[in-house]
JSON list of C-alpha atoms in Angstrom, two decimals:
[
{"chain": "V", "resi": 1, "resn": "UNK", "atom": "CA", "xyz": [-29.92, 6.93, -14.22]},
{"chain": "V", "resi": 2, "resn": "UNK", "atom": "CA", "xyz": [-28.43, 7.41, -17.69]},
{"chain": "V", "resi": 3, "resn": "UNK", "atom": "CA", "xyz": [-31.20, 5.63, -19.54]},
{"chain": "V", "resi": 4, "resn": "UNK", "atom": "CA", "xyz": [-34.15, 6.71, -17.39]},
{"chain": "V", "resi": 5, "resn": "UNK", "atom": "CA", "xyz": [-33.12, 10.33, -16.89]},
{"chain": "V", "resi": 6, "resn": "UNK", "atom": "CA", "xyz": [-32.35, 10.85, -20.54]},
{"chain": "V", "resi": 7, "resn": "UNK", "atom": "CA", "xyz": [-35.55, 9.13, -21.59]},
{"chain": "V", "resi": 8, "resn": "UNK", "atom": "CA", "xyz": [-37.52, 11.39, -19.25]},
{"chain": "V", "resi": 9, "resn": "UNK", "atom": "CA", "xyz": [-36.00, 14.51, -20.82]},
{"chain": "V", "resi": 10, "resn": "UNK", "atom": "CA", "xyz": [-36.67, 13.20, -24.34]},
{"chain": "V", "resi": 11, "resn": "UNK", "atom": "CA", "xyz": [-40.32, 12.58, -23.42]},
{"chain": "V", "resi": 12, "resn": "UNK", "atom": "CA", "xyz": [-40.63, 16.09, -21.95]},
{"chain": "V", "resi": 13, "resn": "UNK", "atom": "CA", "xyz": [-39.04, 17.58, -25.08]},
{"chain": "V", "resi": 14, "resn": "UNK", "atom": "CA", "xyz": [-41.36, 15.60, -27.37]},
{"chain": "V", "resi": 15, "resn": "UNK", "atom": "CA", "xyz": [-44.35, 16.75, -25.31]},
{"chain": "V", "resi": 16, "resn": "UNK", "atom": "CA", "xyz": [-43.26, 20.39, -25.56]},
{"chain": "V", "resi": 17, "resn": "UNK", "atom": "CA", "xyz": [-42.68, 20.04, -29.31]},
{"chain": "V", "resi": 18, "resn": "UNK", "atom": "CA", "xyz": [-46.09, 18.47, -29.93]},
{"chain": "V", "resi": 19, "resn": "UNK", "atom": "CA", "xyz": [-47.78, 21.14, -27.81]},
{"chain": "V", "resi": 20, "resn": "UNK", "atom": "CA", "xyz": [-45.89, 23.79, -29.81]},
{"chain": "V", "resi": 21, "resn": "UNK", "atom": "CA", "xyz": [-44.68, 25.22, -26.50]},
{"chain": "V", "resi": 22, "resn": "UNK", "atom": "CA", "xyz": [-41.45, 26.88, -27.63]},
{"chain": "V", "resi": 23, "resn": "UNK", "atom": "CA", "xyz": [-40.54, 28.17, -24.17]},
{"chain": "V", "resi": 24, "resn": "UNK", "atom": "CA", "xyz": [-40.94, 24.72, -22.64]},
{"chain": "V", "resi": 25, "resn": "UNK", "atom": "CA", "xyz": [-38.86, 23.12, -25.40]},
{"chain": "V", "resi": 26, "resn": "UNK", "atom": "CA", "xyz": [-36.05, 25.61, -24.74]},
{"chain": "V", "resi": 27, "resn": "UNK", "atom": "CA", "xyz": [-36.39, 24.90, -21.01]},
{"chain": "V", "resi": 28, "resn": "UNK", "atom": "CA", "xyz": [-35.99, 21.15, -21.61]},
{"chain": "V", "resi": 29, "resn": "UNK", "atom": "CA", "xyz": [-32.82, 21.81, -23.63]},
{"chain": "V", "resi": 30, "resn": "UNK", "atom": "CA", "xyz": [-31.51, 23.97, -20.77]},
{"chain": "V", "resi": 31, "resn": "UNK", "atom": "CA", "xyz": [-32.12, 21.01, -18.45]},
{"chain": "V", "resi": 32, "resn": "UNK", "atom": "CA", "xyz": [-30.22, 18.74, -20.85]},
{"chain": "V", "resi": 33, "resn": "UNK", "atom": "CA", "xyz": [-27.33, 21.21, -20.80]},
{"chain": "V", "resi": 34, "resn": "UNK", "atom": "CA", "xyz": [-27.36, 21.23, -17.00]},
{"chain": "V", "resi": 35, "resn": "UNK", "atom": "CA", "xyz": [-27.62, 17.44, -16.61]},
{"chain": "V", "resi": 36, "resn": "UNK", "atom": "CA", "xyz": [-25.29, 16.29, -19.38]},
{"chain": "V", "resi": 37, "resn": "UNK", "atom": "CA", "xyz": [-21.94, 16.79, -17.65]},
{"chain": "V", "resi": 38, "resn": "UNK", "atom": "CA", "xyz": [-23.32, 16.45, -14.13]},
{"chain": "V", "resi": 39, "resn": "UNK", "atom": "CA", "xyz": [-25.43, 13.30, -14.55]},
{"chain": "V", "resi": 40, "resn": "UNK", "atom": "CA", "xyz": [-25.40, 11.66, -18.00]},
{"chain": "V", "resi": 41, "resn": "UNK", "atom": "CA", "xyz": [-21.67, 11.51, -18.71]},
{"chain": "V", "resi": 42, "resn": "UNK", "atom": "CA", "xyz": [-20.73, 10.21, -15.22]},
{"chain": "V", "resi": 43, "resn": "UNK", "atom": "CA", "xyz": [-23.58, 7.66, -15.34]},
{"chain": "V", "resi": 44, "resn": "UNK", "atom": "CA", "xyz": [-22.52, 6.51, -18.82]},
{"chain": "V", "resi": 45, "resn": "UNK", "atom": "CA", "xyz": [-18.91, 6.07, -17.72]},
{"chain": "V", "resi": 46, "resn": "UNK", "atom": "CA", "xyz": [-20.01, 4.17, -14.61]},
{"chain": "V", "resi": 47, "resn": "UNK", "atom": "CA", "xyz": [-22.24, 1.91, -16.73]},
{"chain": "V", "resi": 48, "resn": "UNK", "atom": "CA", "xyz": [-19.30, 1.24, -19.06]},
{"chain": "V", "resi": 49, "resn": "UNK", "atom": "CA", "xyz": [-16.98, 0.39, -16.17]},
{"chain": "V", "resi": 50, "resn": "UNK", "atom": "CA", "xyz": [-19.56, -1.98, -14.66]},
{"chain": "V", "resi": 51, "resn": "UNK", "atom": "CA", "xyz": [-20.21, -3.59, -18.05]},
{"chain": "V", "resi": 52, "resn": "UNK", "atom": "CA", "xyz": [-16.51, -4.05, -18.81]},
{"chain": "V", "resi": 53, "resn": "UNK", "atom": "CA", "xyz": [-15.99, -5.58, -15.37]},
{"chain": "V", "resi": 54, "resn": "UNK", "atom": "CA", "xyz": [-18.86, -8.02, -15.82]},
{"chain": "V", "resi": 55, "resn": "UNK", "atom": "CA", "xyz": [-17.62, -9.05, -19.27]},
{"chain": "V", "resi": 56, "resn": "UNK", "atom": "CA", "xyz": [-14.10, -9.51, -17.93]},
{"chain": "V", "resi": 57, "resn": "UNK", "atom": "CA", "xyz": [-15.40, -11.72, -15.10]},
{"chain": "V", "resi": 58, "resn": "UNK", "atom": "CA", "xyz": [-17.89, -13.86, -17.05]},
{"chain": "V", "resi": 59, "resn": "UNK", "atom": "CA", "xyz": [-17.64, -13.55, -20.83]},
{"chain": "V", "resi": 60, "resn": "UNK", "atom": "CA", "xyz": [-15.28, -12.82, -23.68]},
{"chain": "V", "resi": 61, "resn": "UNK", "atom": "CA", "xyz": [-14.67, -9.49, -25.33]},
{"chain": "V", "resi": 62, "resn": "UNK", "atom": "CA", "xyz": [-14.78, -11.34, -28.67]},
{"chain": "V", "resi": 63, "resn": "UNK", "atom": "CA", "xyz": [-18.43, -12.38, -28.20]},
{"chain": "V", "resi": 64, "resn": "UNK", "atom": "CA", "xyz": [-20.78, -10.84, -30.79]},
{"chain": "V", "resi": 65, "resn": "UNK", "atom": "CA", "xyz": [-23.24, -9.29, -28.33]},
{"chain": "V", "resi": 66, "resn": "UNK", "atom": "CA", "xyz": [-20.35, -7.73, -26.37]},
{"chain": "V", "resi": 67, "resn": "UNK", "atom": "CA", "xyz": [-18.90, -6.25, -29.57]},
{"chain": "V", "resi": 68, "resn": "UNK", "atom": "CA", "xyz": [-22.32, -4.89, -30.58]},
{"chain": "V", "resi": 69, "resn": "UNK", "atom": "CA", "xyz": [-22.80, -3.41, -27.12]},
{"chain": "V", "resi": 70, "resn": "UNK", "atom": "CA", "xyz": [-19.37, -1.77, -27.05]},
{"chain": "V", "resi": 71, "resn": "UNK", "atom": "CA", "xyz": [-19.80, -0.41, -30.57]},
{"chain": "V", "resi": 72, "resn": "UNK", "atom": "CA", "xyz": [-23.24, 0.93, -29.76]},
{"chain": "V", "resi": 73, "resn": "UNK", "atom": "CA", "xyz": [-21.99, 2.47, -26.52]},
{"chain": "V", "resi": 74, "resn": "UNK", "atom": "CA", "xyz": [-19.18, 4.18, -28.41]},
{"chain": "V", "resi": 75, "resn": "UNK", "atom": "CA", "xyz": [-21.65, 5.58, -30.97]},
{"chain": "V", "resi": 76, "resn": "UNK", "atom": "CA", "xyz": [-24.05, 6.94, -28.35]},
{"chain": "V", "resi": 77, "resn": "UNK", "atom": "CA", "xyz": [-21.22, 8.35, -26.24]},
{"chain": "V", "resi": 78, "resn": "UNK", "atom": "CA", "xyz": [-19.64, 10.05, -29.27]},
{"chain": "V", "resi": 79, "resn": "UNK", "atom": "CA", "xyz": [-23.06, 11.38, -30.33]},
{"chain": "V", "resi": 80, "resn": "UNK", "atom": "CA", "xyz": [-23.49, 12.88, -26.88]},
{"chain": "V", "resi": 81, "resn": "UNK", "atom": "CA", "xyz": [-20.03, 14.41, -26.65]},
{"chain": "V", "resi": 82, "resn": "UNK", "atom": "CA", "xyz": [-19.43, 15.42, -30.28]},
{"chain": "V", "resi": 83, "resn": "UNK", "atom": "CA", "xyz": [-22.95, 16.29, -31.47]},
{"chain": "V", "resi": 84, "resn": "UNK", "atom": "CA", "xyz": [-25.47, 16.90, -28.68]},
{"chain": "V", "resi": 85, "resn": "UNK", "atom": "CA", "xyz": [-23.21, 18.75, -26.24]},
{"chain": "V", "resi": 86, "resn": "UNK", "atom": "CA", "xyz": [-21.85, 21.32, -28.73]},
{"chain": "V", "resi": 87, "resn": "UNK", "atom": "CA", "xyz": [-25.35, 21.94, -30.13]},
{"chain": "V", "resi": 88, "resn": "UNK", "atom": "CA", "xyz": [-26.77, 22.26, -26.61]},
{"chain": "V", "resi": 89, "resn": "UNK", "atom": "CA", "xyz": [-24.01, 24.67, -25.63]},
{"chain": "V", "resi": 90, "resn": "UNK", "atom": "CA", "xyz": [-24.76, 26.82, -28.70]},
{"chain": "V", "resi": 91, "resn": "UNK", "atom": "CA", "xyz": [-28.47, 26.85, -27.83]},
{"chain": "V", "resi": 92, "resn": "UNK", "atom": "CA", "xyz": [-27.64, 27.80, -24.24]},
{"chain": "V", "resi": 93, "resn": "UNK", "atom": "CA", "xyz": [-25.60, 30.76, -25.50]},
{"chain": "V", "resi": 94, "resn": "UNK", "atom": "CA", "xyz": [-28.38, 31.75, -27.93]},
{"chain": "V", "resi": 95, "resn": "UNK", "atom": "CA", "xyz": [-30.93, 31.67, -25.09]},
{"chain": "V", "resi": 96, "resn": "UNK", "atom": "CA", "xyz": [-28.73, 34.01, -23.04]},
{"chain": "V", "resi": 97, "resn": "UNK", "atom": "CA", "xyz": [-28.43, 36.43, -25.98]},
{"chain": "V", "resi": 98, "resn": "UNK", "atom": "CA", "xyz": [-31.86, 36.20, -27.64]},
{"chain": "V", "resi": 99, "resn": "UNK", "atom": "CA", "xyz": [-34.23, 34.47, -25.26]},
{"chain": "V", "resi": 100, "resn": "UNK", "atom": "CA", "xyz": [-36.57, 31.96, -26.89]},
{"chain": "V", "resi": 101, "resn": "UNK", "atom": "CA", "xyz": [-36.06, 33.04, -30.50]},
{"chain": "V", "resi": 102, "resn": "UNK", "atom": "CA", "xyz": [-37.01, 31.14, -33.67]},
{"chain": "V", "resi": 103, "resn": "UNK", "atom": "CA", "xyz": [-33.34, 30.08, -34.00]},
{"chain": "V", "resi": 104, "resn": "UNK", "atom": "CA", "xyz": [-33.37, 28.68, -30.45]},
{"chain": "V", "resi": 105, "resn": "UNK", "atom": "CA", "xyz": [-36.58, 26.75, -31.14]},
{"chain": "V", "resi": 106, "resn": "UNK", "atom": "CA", "xyz": [-35.26, 25.33, -34.42]},
{"chain": "V", "resi": 107, "resn": "UNK", "atom": "CA", "xyz": [-31.97, 24.24, -32.89]},
{"chain": "V", "resi": 108, "resn": "UNK", "atom": "CA", "xyz": [-33.80, 22.82, -29.85]},
{"chain": "V", "resi": 109, "resn": "UNK", "atom": "CA", "xyz": [-35.93, 20.69, -32.16]},
{"chain": "V", "resi": 110, "resn": "UNK", "atom": "CA", "xyz": [-32.80, 19.43, -33.91]},
{"chain": "V", "resi": 111, "resn": "UNK", "atom": "CA", "xyz": [-31.28, 18.48, -30.57]},
{"chain": "V", "resi": 112, "resn": "UNK", "atom": "CA", "xyz": [-34.48, 16.68, -29.62]},
{"chain": "V", "resi": 113, "resn": "UNK", "atom": "CA", "xyz": [-34.56, 14.69, -32.86]},
{"chain": "V", "resi": 114, "resn": "UNK", "atom": "CA", "xyz": [-30.91, 13.65, -32.52]},
{"chain": "V", "resi": 115, "resn": "UNK", "atom": "CA", "xyz": [-31.49, 12.73, -28.86]},
{"chain": "V", "resi": 116, "resn": "UNK", "atom": "CA", "xyz": [-34.53, 10.65, -29.80]},
{"chain": "V", "resi": 117, "resn": "UNK", "atom": "CA", "xyz": [-32.45, 8.68, -32.29]},
{"chain": "V", "resi": 118, "resn": "UNK", "atom": "CA", "xyz": [-29.66, 8.35, -29.72]},
{"chain": "V", "resi": 119, "resn": "UNK", "atom": "CA", "xyz": [-32.15, 6.83, -27.29]},
{"chain": "V", "resi": 120, "resn": "UNK", "atom": "CA", "xyz": [-33.37, 4.39, -29.93]},
{"chain": "V", "resi": 121, "resn": "UNK", "atom": "CA", "xyz": [-29.76, 3.24, -30.23]},
{"chain": "V", "resi": 122, "resn": "UNK", "atom": "CA", "xyz": [-29.39, 3.11, -26.45]},
{"chain": "V", "resi": 123, "resn": "UNK", "atom": "CA", "xyz": [-32.49, 0.95, -26.03]},
{"chain": "V", "resi": 124, "resn": "UNK", "atom": "CA", "xyz": [-31.22, -1.40, -28.75]},
{"chain": "V", "resi": 125, "resn": "UNK", "atom": "CA", "xyz": [-27.94, -1.67, -26.82]},
{"chain": "V", "resi": 126, "resn": "UNK", "atom": "CA", "xyz": [-29.88, -2.53, -23.66]},
{"chain": "V", "resi": 127, "resn": "UNK", "atom": "CA", "xyz": [-31.82, -5.18, -25.62]},
{"chain": "V", "resi": 128, "resn": "UNK", "atom": "CA", "xyz": [-28.50, -6.52, -26.89]},
{"chain": "V", "resi": 129, "resn": "UNK", "atom": "CA", "xyz": [-27.15, -6.78, -23.34]},
{"chain": "V", "resi": 130, "resn": "UNK", "atom": "CA", "xyz": [-30.30, -8.54, -22.12]},
{"chain": "V", "resi": 131, "resn": "UNK", "atom": "CA", "xyz": [-30.83, -10.90, -25.08]},
{"chain": "V", "resi": 132, "resn": "UNK", "atom": "CA", "xyz": [-27.12, -11.58, -25.77]},
{"chain": "V", "resi": 133, "resn": "UNK", "atom": "CA", "xyz": [-27.63, -12.62, -29.41]},
{"chain": "V", "resi": 134, "resn": "UNK", "atom": "CA", "xyz": [-25.02, -14.69, -31.17]},
{"chain": "V", "resi": 135, "resn": "UNK", "atom": "CA", "xyz": [-24.56, -15.15, -34.92]},
{"chain": "V", "resi": 136, "resn": "UNK", "atom": "CA", "xyz": [-27.20, -17.90, -34.87]},
{"chain": "V", "resi": 137, "resn": "UNK", "atom": "CA", "xyz": [-29.81, -15.42, -33.59]},
{"chain": "V", "resi": 138, "resn": "UNK", "atom": "CA", "xyz": [-30.11, -13.70, -36.95]},
{"chain": "V", "resi": 139, "resn": "UNK", "atom": "CA", "xyz": [-33.79, -12.78, -36.42]},
{"chain": "V", "resi": 140, "resn": "UNK", "atom": "CA", "xyz": [-32.92, -10.84, -33.26]},
{"chain": "V", "resi": 141, "resn": "UNK", "atom": "CA", "xyz": [-29.98, -9.17, -35.00]},
{"chain": "V", "resi": 142, "resn": "UNK", "atom": "CA", "xyz": [-32.13, -8.20, -37.99]},
{"chain": "V", "resi": 143, "resn": "UNK", "atom": "CA", "xyz": [-34.83, -6.77, -35.71]},
{"chain": "V", "resi": 144, "resn": "UNK", "atom": "CA", "xyz": [-32.23, -4.75, -33.80]},
{"chain": "V", "resi": 145, "resn": "UNK", "atom": "CA", "xyz": [-30.78, -3.39, -37.05]},
{"chain": "V", "resi": 146, "resn": "UNK", "atom": "CA", "xyz": [-34.28, -2.60, -38.37]},
{"chain": "V", "resi": 147, "resn": "UNK", "atom": "CA", "xyz": [-35.15, -0.67, -35.19]},
{"chain": "V", "resi": 148, "resn": "UNK", "atom": "CA", "xyz": [-31.99, 1.46, -35.56]},
{"chain": "V", "resi": 149, "resn": "UNK", "atom": "CA", "xyz": [-32.71, 2.10, -39.26]},
{"chain": "V", "resi": 150, "resn": "UNK", "atom": "CA", "xyz": [-36.35, 2.98, -38.63]},
{"chain": "V", "resi": 151, "resn": "UNK", "atom": "CA", "xyz": [-35.33, 5.27, -35.75]},
{"chain": "V", "resi": 152, "resn": "UNK", "atom": "CA", "xyz": [-32.83, 6.98, -38.04]},
{"chain": "V", "resi": 153, "resn": "UNK", "atom": "CA", "xyz": [-35.44, 7.56, -40.71]},
{"chain": "V", "resi": 154, "resn": "UNK", "atom": "CA", "xyz": [-38.07, 8.80, -38.23]},
{"chain": "V", "resi": 155, "resn": "UNK", "atom": "CA", "xyz": [-35.85, 11.11, -36.20]},
{"chain": "V", "resi": 156, "resn": "UNK", "atom": "CA", "xyz": [-32.79, 12.04, -38.25]},
{"chain": "V", "resi": 157, "resn": "UNK", "atom": "CA", "xyz": [-34.85, 12.25, -41.41]},
{"chain": "V", "resi": 158, "resn": "UNK", "atom": "CA", "xyz": [-36.36, 15.47, -40.05]},
{"chain": "V", "resi": 159, "resn": "UNK", "atom": "CA", "xyz": [-33.02, 17.25, -40.11]},
{"chain": "V", "resi": 160, "resn": "UNK", "atom": "CA", "xyz": [-32.37, 19.37, -43.14]},
{"chain": "V", "resi": 161, "resn": "UNK", "atom": "CA", "xyz": [-28.98, 18.72, -44.77]},
{"chain": "V", "resi": 162, "resn": "UNK", "atom": "CA", "xyz": [-27.82, 22.26, -44.06]},
{"chain": "V", "resi": 163, "resn": "UNK", "atom": "CA", "xyz": [-28.44, 21.85, -40.31]},
{"chain": "V", "resi": 164, "resn": "UNK", "atom": "CA", "xyz": [-27.20, 18.29, -39.78]}
]
């Protein structure tokens, strides 16, 4: 639910951005605002609880892939709570005041770019959980790091320093 629902909204936002459909982009952000506390946060917490339980039953919390997964989860969760939610709330307030204004569109694009990078990180975490790389799997670890770096350049590189 967390991964698929969020991915669906990111795809819809990217489609609206490419089509230059400002009203649709603002609508997608409104859907993110609606779903974040009702769907994404509870699903993320449930995924964490399930993951912690499985690690406790079968693996060690000192295993590299578990540490990478927990660190990545913490980063995506913090990004959602500390970055995406406040920005989305501000856009929601702007939409109520101004409608789909240039400021709303610009901030919606910023939210989309941050969310796209967040989903790159989330998919790398899923790959980490599936592949379970250890220190000897340096090729897998390098590829995972490269994907995160490339995602950061592609998506976060669009943000202007004054708006980041």
